[in-house]
Short mmCIF file of C-alpha atoms and ligand atoms in Angstrom, two decimals:
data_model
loop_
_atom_site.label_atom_id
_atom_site.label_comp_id
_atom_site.label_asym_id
_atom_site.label_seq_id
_atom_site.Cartn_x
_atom_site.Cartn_y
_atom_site.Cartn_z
CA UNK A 1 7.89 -5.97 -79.78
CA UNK A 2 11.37 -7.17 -80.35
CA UNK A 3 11.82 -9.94 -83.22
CA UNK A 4 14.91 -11.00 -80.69
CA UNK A 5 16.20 -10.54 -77.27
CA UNK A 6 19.76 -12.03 -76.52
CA UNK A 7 20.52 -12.28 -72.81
CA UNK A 8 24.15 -12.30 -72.25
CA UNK A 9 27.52 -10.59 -74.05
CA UNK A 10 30.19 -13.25 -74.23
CA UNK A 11 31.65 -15.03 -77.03
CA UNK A 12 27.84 -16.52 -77.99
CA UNK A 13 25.92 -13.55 -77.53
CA UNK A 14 27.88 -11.54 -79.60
CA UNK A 15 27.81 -13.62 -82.24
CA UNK A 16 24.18 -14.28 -82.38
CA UNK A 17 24.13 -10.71 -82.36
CA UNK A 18 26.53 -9.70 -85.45
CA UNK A 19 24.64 -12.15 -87.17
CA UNK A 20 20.46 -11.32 -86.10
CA UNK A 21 21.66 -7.96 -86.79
CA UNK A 22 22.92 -8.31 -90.59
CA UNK A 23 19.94 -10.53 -91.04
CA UNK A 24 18.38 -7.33 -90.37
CA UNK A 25 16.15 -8.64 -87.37
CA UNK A 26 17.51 -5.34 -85.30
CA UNK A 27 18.44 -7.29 -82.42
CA UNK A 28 18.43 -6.10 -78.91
CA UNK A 29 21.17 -7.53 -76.69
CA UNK A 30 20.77 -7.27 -72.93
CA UNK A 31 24.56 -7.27 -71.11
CA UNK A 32 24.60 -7.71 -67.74
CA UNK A 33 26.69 -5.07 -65.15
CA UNK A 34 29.87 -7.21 -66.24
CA UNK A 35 29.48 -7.20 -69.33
CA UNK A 36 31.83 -9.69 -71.93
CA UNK A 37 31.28 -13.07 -70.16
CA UNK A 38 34.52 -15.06 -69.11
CA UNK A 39 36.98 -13.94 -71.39
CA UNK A 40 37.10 -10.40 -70.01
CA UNK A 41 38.87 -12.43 -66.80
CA UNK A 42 41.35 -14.27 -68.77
CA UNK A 43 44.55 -13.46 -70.05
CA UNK A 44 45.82 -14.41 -73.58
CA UNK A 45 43.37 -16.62 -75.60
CA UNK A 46 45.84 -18.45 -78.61
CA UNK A 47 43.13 -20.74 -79.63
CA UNK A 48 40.54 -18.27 -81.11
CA UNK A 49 41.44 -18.58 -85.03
CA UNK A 50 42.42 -16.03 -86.96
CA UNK A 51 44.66 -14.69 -84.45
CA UNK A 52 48.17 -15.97 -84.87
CA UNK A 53 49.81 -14.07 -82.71
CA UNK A 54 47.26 -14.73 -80.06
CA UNK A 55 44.78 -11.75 -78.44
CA UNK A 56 43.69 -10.85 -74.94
CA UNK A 57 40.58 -11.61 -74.20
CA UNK A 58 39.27 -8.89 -73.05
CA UNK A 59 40.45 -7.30 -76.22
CA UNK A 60 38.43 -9.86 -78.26
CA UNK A 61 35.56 -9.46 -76.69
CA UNK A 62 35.50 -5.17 -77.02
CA UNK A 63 36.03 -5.82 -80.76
CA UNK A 64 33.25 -8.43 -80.59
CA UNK A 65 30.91 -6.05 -79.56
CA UNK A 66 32.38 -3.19 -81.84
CA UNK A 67 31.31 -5.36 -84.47
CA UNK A 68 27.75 -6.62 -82.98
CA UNK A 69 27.11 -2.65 -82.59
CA UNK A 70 28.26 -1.49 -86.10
CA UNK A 71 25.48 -3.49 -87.71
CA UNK A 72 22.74 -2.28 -85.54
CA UNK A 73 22.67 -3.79 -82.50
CA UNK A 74 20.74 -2.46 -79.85
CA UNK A 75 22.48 -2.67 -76.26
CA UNK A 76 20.66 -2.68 -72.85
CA UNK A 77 23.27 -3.02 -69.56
CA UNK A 78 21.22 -4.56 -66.69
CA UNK A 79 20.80 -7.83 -65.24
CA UNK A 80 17.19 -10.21 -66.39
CA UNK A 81 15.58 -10.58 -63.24
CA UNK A 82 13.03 -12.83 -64.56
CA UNK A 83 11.25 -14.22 -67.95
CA UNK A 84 8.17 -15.47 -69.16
CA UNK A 85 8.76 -18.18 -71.70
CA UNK A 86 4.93 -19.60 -70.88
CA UNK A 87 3.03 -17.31 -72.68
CA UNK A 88 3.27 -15.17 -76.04
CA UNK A 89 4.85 -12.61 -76.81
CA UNK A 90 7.91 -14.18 -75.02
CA UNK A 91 8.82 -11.89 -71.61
CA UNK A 92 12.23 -10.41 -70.24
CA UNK A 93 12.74 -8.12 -67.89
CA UNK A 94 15.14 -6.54 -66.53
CA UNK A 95 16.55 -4.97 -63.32
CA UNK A 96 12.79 -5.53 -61.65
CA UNK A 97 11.73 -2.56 -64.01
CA UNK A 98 11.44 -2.52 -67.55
CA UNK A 99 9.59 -5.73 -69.00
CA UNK A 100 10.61 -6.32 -73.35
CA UNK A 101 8.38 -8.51 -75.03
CA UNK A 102 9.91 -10.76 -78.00
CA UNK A 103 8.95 -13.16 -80.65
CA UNK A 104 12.23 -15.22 -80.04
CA UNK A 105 14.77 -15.29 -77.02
CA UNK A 106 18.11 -16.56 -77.10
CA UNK A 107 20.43 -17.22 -74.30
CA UNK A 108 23.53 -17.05 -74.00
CA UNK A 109 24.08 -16.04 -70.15
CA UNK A 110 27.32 -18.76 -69.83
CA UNK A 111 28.78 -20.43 -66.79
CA UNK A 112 30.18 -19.19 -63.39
CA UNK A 113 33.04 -19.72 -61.76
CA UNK A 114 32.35 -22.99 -58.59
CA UNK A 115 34.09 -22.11 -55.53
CA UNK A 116 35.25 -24.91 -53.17
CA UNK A 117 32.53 -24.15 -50.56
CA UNK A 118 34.59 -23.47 -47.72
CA UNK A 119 33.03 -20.41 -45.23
CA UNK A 120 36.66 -18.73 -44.94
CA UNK A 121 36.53 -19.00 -48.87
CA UNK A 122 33.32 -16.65 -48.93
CA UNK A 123 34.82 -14.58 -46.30
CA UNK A 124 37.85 -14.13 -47.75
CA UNK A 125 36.77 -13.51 -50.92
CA UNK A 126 38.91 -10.33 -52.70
CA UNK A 127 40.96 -10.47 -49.58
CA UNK A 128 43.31 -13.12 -50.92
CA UNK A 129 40.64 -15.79 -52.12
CA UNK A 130 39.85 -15.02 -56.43
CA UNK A 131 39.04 -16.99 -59.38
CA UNK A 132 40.16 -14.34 -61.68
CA UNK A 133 44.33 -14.14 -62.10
CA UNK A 134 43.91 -11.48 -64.55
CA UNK A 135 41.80 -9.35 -61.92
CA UNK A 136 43.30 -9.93 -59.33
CA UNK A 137 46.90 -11.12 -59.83
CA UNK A 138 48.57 -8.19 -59.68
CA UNK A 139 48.23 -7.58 -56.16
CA UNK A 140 50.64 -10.65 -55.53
CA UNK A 141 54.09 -9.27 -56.68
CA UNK A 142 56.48 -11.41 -54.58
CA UNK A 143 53.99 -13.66 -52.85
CA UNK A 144 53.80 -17.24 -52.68
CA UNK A 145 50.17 -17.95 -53.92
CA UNK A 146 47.99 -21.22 -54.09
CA UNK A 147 46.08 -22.78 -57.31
CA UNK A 148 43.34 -25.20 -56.72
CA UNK A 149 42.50 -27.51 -60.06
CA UNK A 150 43.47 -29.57 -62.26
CA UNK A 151 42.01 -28.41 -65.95
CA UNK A 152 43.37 -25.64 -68.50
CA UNK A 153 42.04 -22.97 -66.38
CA UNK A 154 44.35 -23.88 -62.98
CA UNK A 155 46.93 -24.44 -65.51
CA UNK A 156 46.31 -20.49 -67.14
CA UNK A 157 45.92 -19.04 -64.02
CA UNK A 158 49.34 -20.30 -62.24
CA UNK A 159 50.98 -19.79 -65.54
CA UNK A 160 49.99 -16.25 -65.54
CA UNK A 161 50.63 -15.90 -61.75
CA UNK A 162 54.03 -16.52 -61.69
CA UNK A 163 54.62 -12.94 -63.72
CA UNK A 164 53.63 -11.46 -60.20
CA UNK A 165 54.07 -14.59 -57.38
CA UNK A 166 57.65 -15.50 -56.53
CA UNK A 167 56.30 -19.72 -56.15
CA UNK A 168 52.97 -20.83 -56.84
CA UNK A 169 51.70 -24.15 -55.42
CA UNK A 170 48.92 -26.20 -57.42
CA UNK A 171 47.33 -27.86 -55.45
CA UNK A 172 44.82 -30.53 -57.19
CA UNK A 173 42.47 -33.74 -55.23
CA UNK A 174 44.10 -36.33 -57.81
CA UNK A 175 47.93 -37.36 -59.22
CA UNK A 176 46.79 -36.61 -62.88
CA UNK A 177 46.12 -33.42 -64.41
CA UNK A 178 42.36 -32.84 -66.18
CA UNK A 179 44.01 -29.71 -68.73
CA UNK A 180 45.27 -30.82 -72.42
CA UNK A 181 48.85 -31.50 -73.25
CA UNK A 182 50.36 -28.27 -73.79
CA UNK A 183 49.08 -26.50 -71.30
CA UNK A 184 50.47 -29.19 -68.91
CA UNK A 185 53.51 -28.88 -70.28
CA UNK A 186 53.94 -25.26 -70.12
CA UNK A 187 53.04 -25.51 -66.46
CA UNK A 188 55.76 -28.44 -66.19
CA UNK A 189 58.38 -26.19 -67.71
CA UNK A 190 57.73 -23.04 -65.56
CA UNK A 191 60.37 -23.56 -62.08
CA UNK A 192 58.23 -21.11 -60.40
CA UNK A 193 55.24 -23.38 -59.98
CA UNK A 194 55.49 -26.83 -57.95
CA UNK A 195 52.23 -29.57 -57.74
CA UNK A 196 50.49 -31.06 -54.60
CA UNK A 197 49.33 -34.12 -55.43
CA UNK A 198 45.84 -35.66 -54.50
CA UNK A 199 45.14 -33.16 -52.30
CA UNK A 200 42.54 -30.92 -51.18
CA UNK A 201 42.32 -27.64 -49.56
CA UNK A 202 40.65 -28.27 -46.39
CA UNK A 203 40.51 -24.76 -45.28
CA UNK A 204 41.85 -21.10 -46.02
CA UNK A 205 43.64 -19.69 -43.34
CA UNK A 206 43.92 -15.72 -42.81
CA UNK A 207 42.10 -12.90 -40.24
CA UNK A 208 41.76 -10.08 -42.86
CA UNK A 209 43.85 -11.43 -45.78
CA UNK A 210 45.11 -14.83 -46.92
CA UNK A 211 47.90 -16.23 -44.73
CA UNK A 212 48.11 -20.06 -45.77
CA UNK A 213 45.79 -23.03 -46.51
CA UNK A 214 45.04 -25.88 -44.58
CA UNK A 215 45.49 -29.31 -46.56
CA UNK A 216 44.91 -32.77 -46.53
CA UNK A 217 46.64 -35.24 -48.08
CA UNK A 218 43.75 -37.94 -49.48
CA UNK A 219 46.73 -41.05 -49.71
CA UNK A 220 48.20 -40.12 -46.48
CA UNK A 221 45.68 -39.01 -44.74
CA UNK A 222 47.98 -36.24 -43.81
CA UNK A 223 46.91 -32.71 -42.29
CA UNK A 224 49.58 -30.03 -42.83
CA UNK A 225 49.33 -25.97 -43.17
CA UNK A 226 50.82 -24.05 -46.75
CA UNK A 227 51.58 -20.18 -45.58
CA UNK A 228 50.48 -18.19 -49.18
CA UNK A 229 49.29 -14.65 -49.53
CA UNK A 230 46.76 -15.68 -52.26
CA UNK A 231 44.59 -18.55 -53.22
CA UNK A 232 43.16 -19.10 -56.79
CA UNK A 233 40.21 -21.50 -57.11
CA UNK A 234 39.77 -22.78 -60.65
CA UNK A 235 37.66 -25.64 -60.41
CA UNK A 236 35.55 -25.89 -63.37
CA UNK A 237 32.69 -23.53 -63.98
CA UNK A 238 28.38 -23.91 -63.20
CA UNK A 239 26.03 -22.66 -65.73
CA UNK A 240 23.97 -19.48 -65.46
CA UNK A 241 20.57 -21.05 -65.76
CA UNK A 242 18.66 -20.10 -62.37
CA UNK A 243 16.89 -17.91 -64.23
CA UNK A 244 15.28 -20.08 -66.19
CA UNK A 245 14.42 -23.29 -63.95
CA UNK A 246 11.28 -24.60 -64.20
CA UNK A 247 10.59 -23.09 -67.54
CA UNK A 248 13.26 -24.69 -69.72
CA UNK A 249 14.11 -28.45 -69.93
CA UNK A 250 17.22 -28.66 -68.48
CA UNK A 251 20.09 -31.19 -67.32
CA UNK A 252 21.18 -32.46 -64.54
CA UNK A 253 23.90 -30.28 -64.09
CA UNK A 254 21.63 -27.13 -64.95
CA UNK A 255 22.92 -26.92 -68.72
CA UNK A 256 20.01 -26.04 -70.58
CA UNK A 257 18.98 -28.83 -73.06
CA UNK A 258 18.96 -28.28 -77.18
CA UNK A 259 17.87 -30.05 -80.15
CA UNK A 260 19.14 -29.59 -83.26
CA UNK A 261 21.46 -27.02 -82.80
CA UNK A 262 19.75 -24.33 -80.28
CA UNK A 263 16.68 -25.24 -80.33
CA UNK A 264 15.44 -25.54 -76.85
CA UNK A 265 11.87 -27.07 -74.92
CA UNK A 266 10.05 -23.77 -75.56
CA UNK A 267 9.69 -22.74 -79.42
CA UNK A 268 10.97 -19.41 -80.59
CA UNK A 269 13.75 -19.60 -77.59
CA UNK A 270 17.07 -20.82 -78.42
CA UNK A 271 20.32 -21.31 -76.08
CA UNK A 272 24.30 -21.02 -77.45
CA UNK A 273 27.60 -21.34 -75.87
CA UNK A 274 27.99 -22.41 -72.08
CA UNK A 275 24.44 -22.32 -70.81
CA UNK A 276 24.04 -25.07 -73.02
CA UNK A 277 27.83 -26.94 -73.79
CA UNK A 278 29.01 -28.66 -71.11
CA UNK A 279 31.37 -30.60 -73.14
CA UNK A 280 33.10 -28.57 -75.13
CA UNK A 281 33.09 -24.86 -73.13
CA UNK A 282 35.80 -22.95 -75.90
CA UNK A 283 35.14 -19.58 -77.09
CA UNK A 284 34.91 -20.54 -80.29
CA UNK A 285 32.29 -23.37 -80.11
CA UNK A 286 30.02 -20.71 -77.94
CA UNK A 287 30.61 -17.99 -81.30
CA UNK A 288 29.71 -21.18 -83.65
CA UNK A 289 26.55 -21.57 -81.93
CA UNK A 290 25.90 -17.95 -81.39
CA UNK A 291 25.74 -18.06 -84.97
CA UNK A 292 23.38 -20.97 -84.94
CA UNK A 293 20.77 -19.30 -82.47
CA UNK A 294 20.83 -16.38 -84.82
CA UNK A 295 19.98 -18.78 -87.99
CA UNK A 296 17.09 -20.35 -86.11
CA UNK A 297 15.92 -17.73 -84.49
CA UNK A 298 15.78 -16.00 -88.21
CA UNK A 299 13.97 -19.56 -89.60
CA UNK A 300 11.56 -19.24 -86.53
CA UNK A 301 10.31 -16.18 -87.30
CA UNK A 302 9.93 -17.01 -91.27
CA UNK A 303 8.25 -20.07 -90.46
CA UNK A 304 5.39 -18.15 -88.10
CA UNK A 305 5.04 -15.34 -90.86
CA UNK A 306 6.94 -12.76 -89.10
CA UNK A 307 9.65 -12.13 -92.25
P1 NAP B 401 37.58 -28.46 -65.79
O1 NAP B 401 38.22 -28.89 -67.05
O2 NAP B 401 36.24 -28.97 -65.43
O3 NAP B 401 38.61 -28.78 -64.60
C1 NAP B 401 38.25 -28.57 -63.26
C2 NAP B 401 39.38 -29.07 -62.38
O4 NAP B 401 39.06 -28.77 -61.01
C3 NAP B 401 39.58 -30.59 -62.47
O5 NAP B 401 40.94 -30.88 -62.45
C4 NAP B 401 38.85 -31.11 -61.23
O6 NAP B 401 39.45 -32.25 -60.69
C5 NAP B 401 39.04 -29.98 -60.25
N1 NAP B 401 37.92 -29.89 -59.29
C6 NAP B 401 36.60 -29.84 -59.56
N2 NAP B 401 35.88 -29.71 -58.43
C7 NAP B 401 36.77 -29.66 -57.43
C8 NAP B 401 36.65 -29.52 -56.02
N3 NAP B 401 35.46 -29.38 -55.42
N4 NAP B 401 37.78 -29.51 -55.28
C9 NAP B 401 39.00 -29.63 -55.87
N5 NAP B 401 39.18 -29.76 -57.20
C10 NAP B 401 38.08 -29.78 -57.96
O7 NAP B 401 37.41 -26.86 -65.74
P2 NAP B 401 38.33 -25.71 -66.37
O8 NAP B 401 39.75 -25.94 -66.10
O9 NAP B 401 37.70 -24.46 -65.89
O10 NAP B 401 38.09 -25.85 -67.92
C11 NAP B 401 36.76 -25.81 -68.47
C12 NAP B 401 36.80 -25.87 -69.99
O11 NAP B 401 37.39 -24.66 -70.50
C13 NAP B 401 37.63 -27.03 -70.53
O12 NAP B 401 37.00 -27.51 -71.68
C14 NAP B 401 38.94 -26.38 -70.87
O13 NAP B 401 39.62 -27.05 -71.90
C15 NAP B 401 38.49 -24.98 -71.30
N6 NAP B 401 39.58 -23.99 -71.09
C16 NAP B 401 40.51 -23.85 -72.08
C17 NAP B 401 41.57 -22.98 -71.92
C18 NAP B 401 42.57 -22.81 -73.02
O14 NAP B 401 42.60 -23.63 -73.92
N7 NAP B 401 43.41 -21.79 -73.01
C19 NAP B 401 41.70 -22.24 -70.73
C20 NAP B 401 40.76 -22.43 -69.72
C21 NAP B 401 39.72 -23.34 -69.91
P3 NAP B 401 39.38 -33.67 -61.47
O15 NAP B 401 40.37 -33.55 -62.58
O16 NAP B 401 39.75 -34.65 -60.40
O17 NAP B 401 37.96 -33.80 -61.93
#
């Protein structure tokens, strides 16, 4: 019996884990087959504080987890494949196979990249279609490539792109930009990328790789065809909550829904970071309530005479 069982090893996670484990609640963290949530696909994160001279994030999150394991932290890699939140001891397990029971659960499984929902997207998916530029850009020295959004993380992603791409088109359904100021401008400044205004990517052209996109112009009405050897999508992100539907009160987007701080519907289970933050999605916002869960999850089990 585990006094608590974090699912998930981003930014949240972590934290709830660094902190349940100098609380001395030896916490067992369960990190899926990628582990280190969405900053191991980003590039440099200049936001996080105490980093002035800004840090990768994959870097950030290996130290993260440095730290998490140097006060006791007990990591299992595998995916949940289900959980029983009806019943007590609280249930997870994991890969179909090994079943943990816990007196509290937090979650902190985070958000997904959306794709557009085009079939030639799916099919061309790692042949020219990603949503990671930091996986994946690379592969593109000299290309002409194609961003889809509008919010910080198009505006990352062509940014970084042009290190590799020779031009990179963003391509986004409205004539005003969702990301804040500065990234904006950055992407203004760079001659390498160009905008396409209120459009939309009708379809992604290509046999075995990427050869172009098919747009359309939502003004004009307009149908033309973009020749590019890569296409980003970075349209906004879905939570990871499938696994919890029907047990968990939850959204209507799927975020799971908390009460004073990460306190969910089922007592003793708590959610941080993206599962349950659909406003404010930063890295450090998912830590600050990875620190929360950890807190509660602590006063939970002091309250029901477990400390
Ligand atoms: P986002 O802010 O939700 O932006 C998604 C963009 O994709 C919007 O411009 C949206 O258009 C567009 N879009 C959505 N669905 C679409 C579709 N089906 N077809 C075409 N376009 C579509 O998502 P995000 O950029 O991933 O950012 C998420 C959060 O992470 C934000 O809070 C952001 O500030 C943060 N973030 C921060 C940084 C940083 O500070 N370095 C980097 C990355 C992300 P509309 O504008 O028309 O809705």
């Amino acid at each position: 019996m585990r006094n608590v069982v974090i699912i998930g090893s981003g930014p949240a996670g972590l934290t709830a884990a660094i902190y349940a484990a100098r609380a001395n609640l030896a916490p067992m963290l369960v990190e899926g087959w990628q582990s280190g949530g969405q900053l191991t696909t980003t590039t440099e994160v200049e936001n996080f504080p105490g980093f002035a001279k800004g840090i990768m994030g994959p870097d950030l999150m290996k130290d993260m987890r440095a730290q998490a394991e140097r006060f006791g932290t007990d990591f299992l890699t595998g995916d949940v494949s289900s959980v029983e939140f009806g019943t007590r001891p609280l249930k997870i397990t994991v890969d179909h196979e090994r079943t943990i029971e816990a007196r509290t659960v937090i979650i902190a499984t985070g958000a997904s990249a959306i794709q557009i929902g085009l079939k030639n997207e799916a099919r061309l998916t790692g042949h020219g279609v990603s949503t990671c530029a930091t996986c994946d850009g690379f592969f593109f020295r000299g290309k002409e490539l194609v961003v889809v959004g509008g919010g910080d993380s198009a505006m990352e992603e062509a940014n970084f792109l042009t290190k590799f791409a020779t031009k990179v088109y963003v391509v986004h359904r409205r004539d005003k930009l969702r990301a804040s100021k500065i990234m904006q401008d950055r992407a203004f400044k760079n001659d390498k990328i160009s905008f396409i205004w209120n459009t939309i990517v009708e379809d992604i052209l290509g046999e075995d790789t990427v050869s172009g996109v098919r747009l359309n112009n939502l003004v004009m009405g307009t149908t033309t065809t973009l020749p590019a050897s890569g296409v980003f999508v970075a349209i906004g992100h879905r939570p990871n909550t499938a696994l919890f539907a029907g047990q968990l009160d939850m959204d209507a987007k799927g975020y799971i829904v908390t009460k004073h701080g990460t306190t969910t519907s089922v007592p003793g289970v708590f959610a941080a970071g993206d599962v349950q933050d659909s406003i404010y999605r930063q890295a450090i916002t998912a830590a600050g309530t990875g620190c929360m869960a950890a807190i509660d999850a602590e006063k939970f089990l002091e309250l029901t005479g477990h400390r």
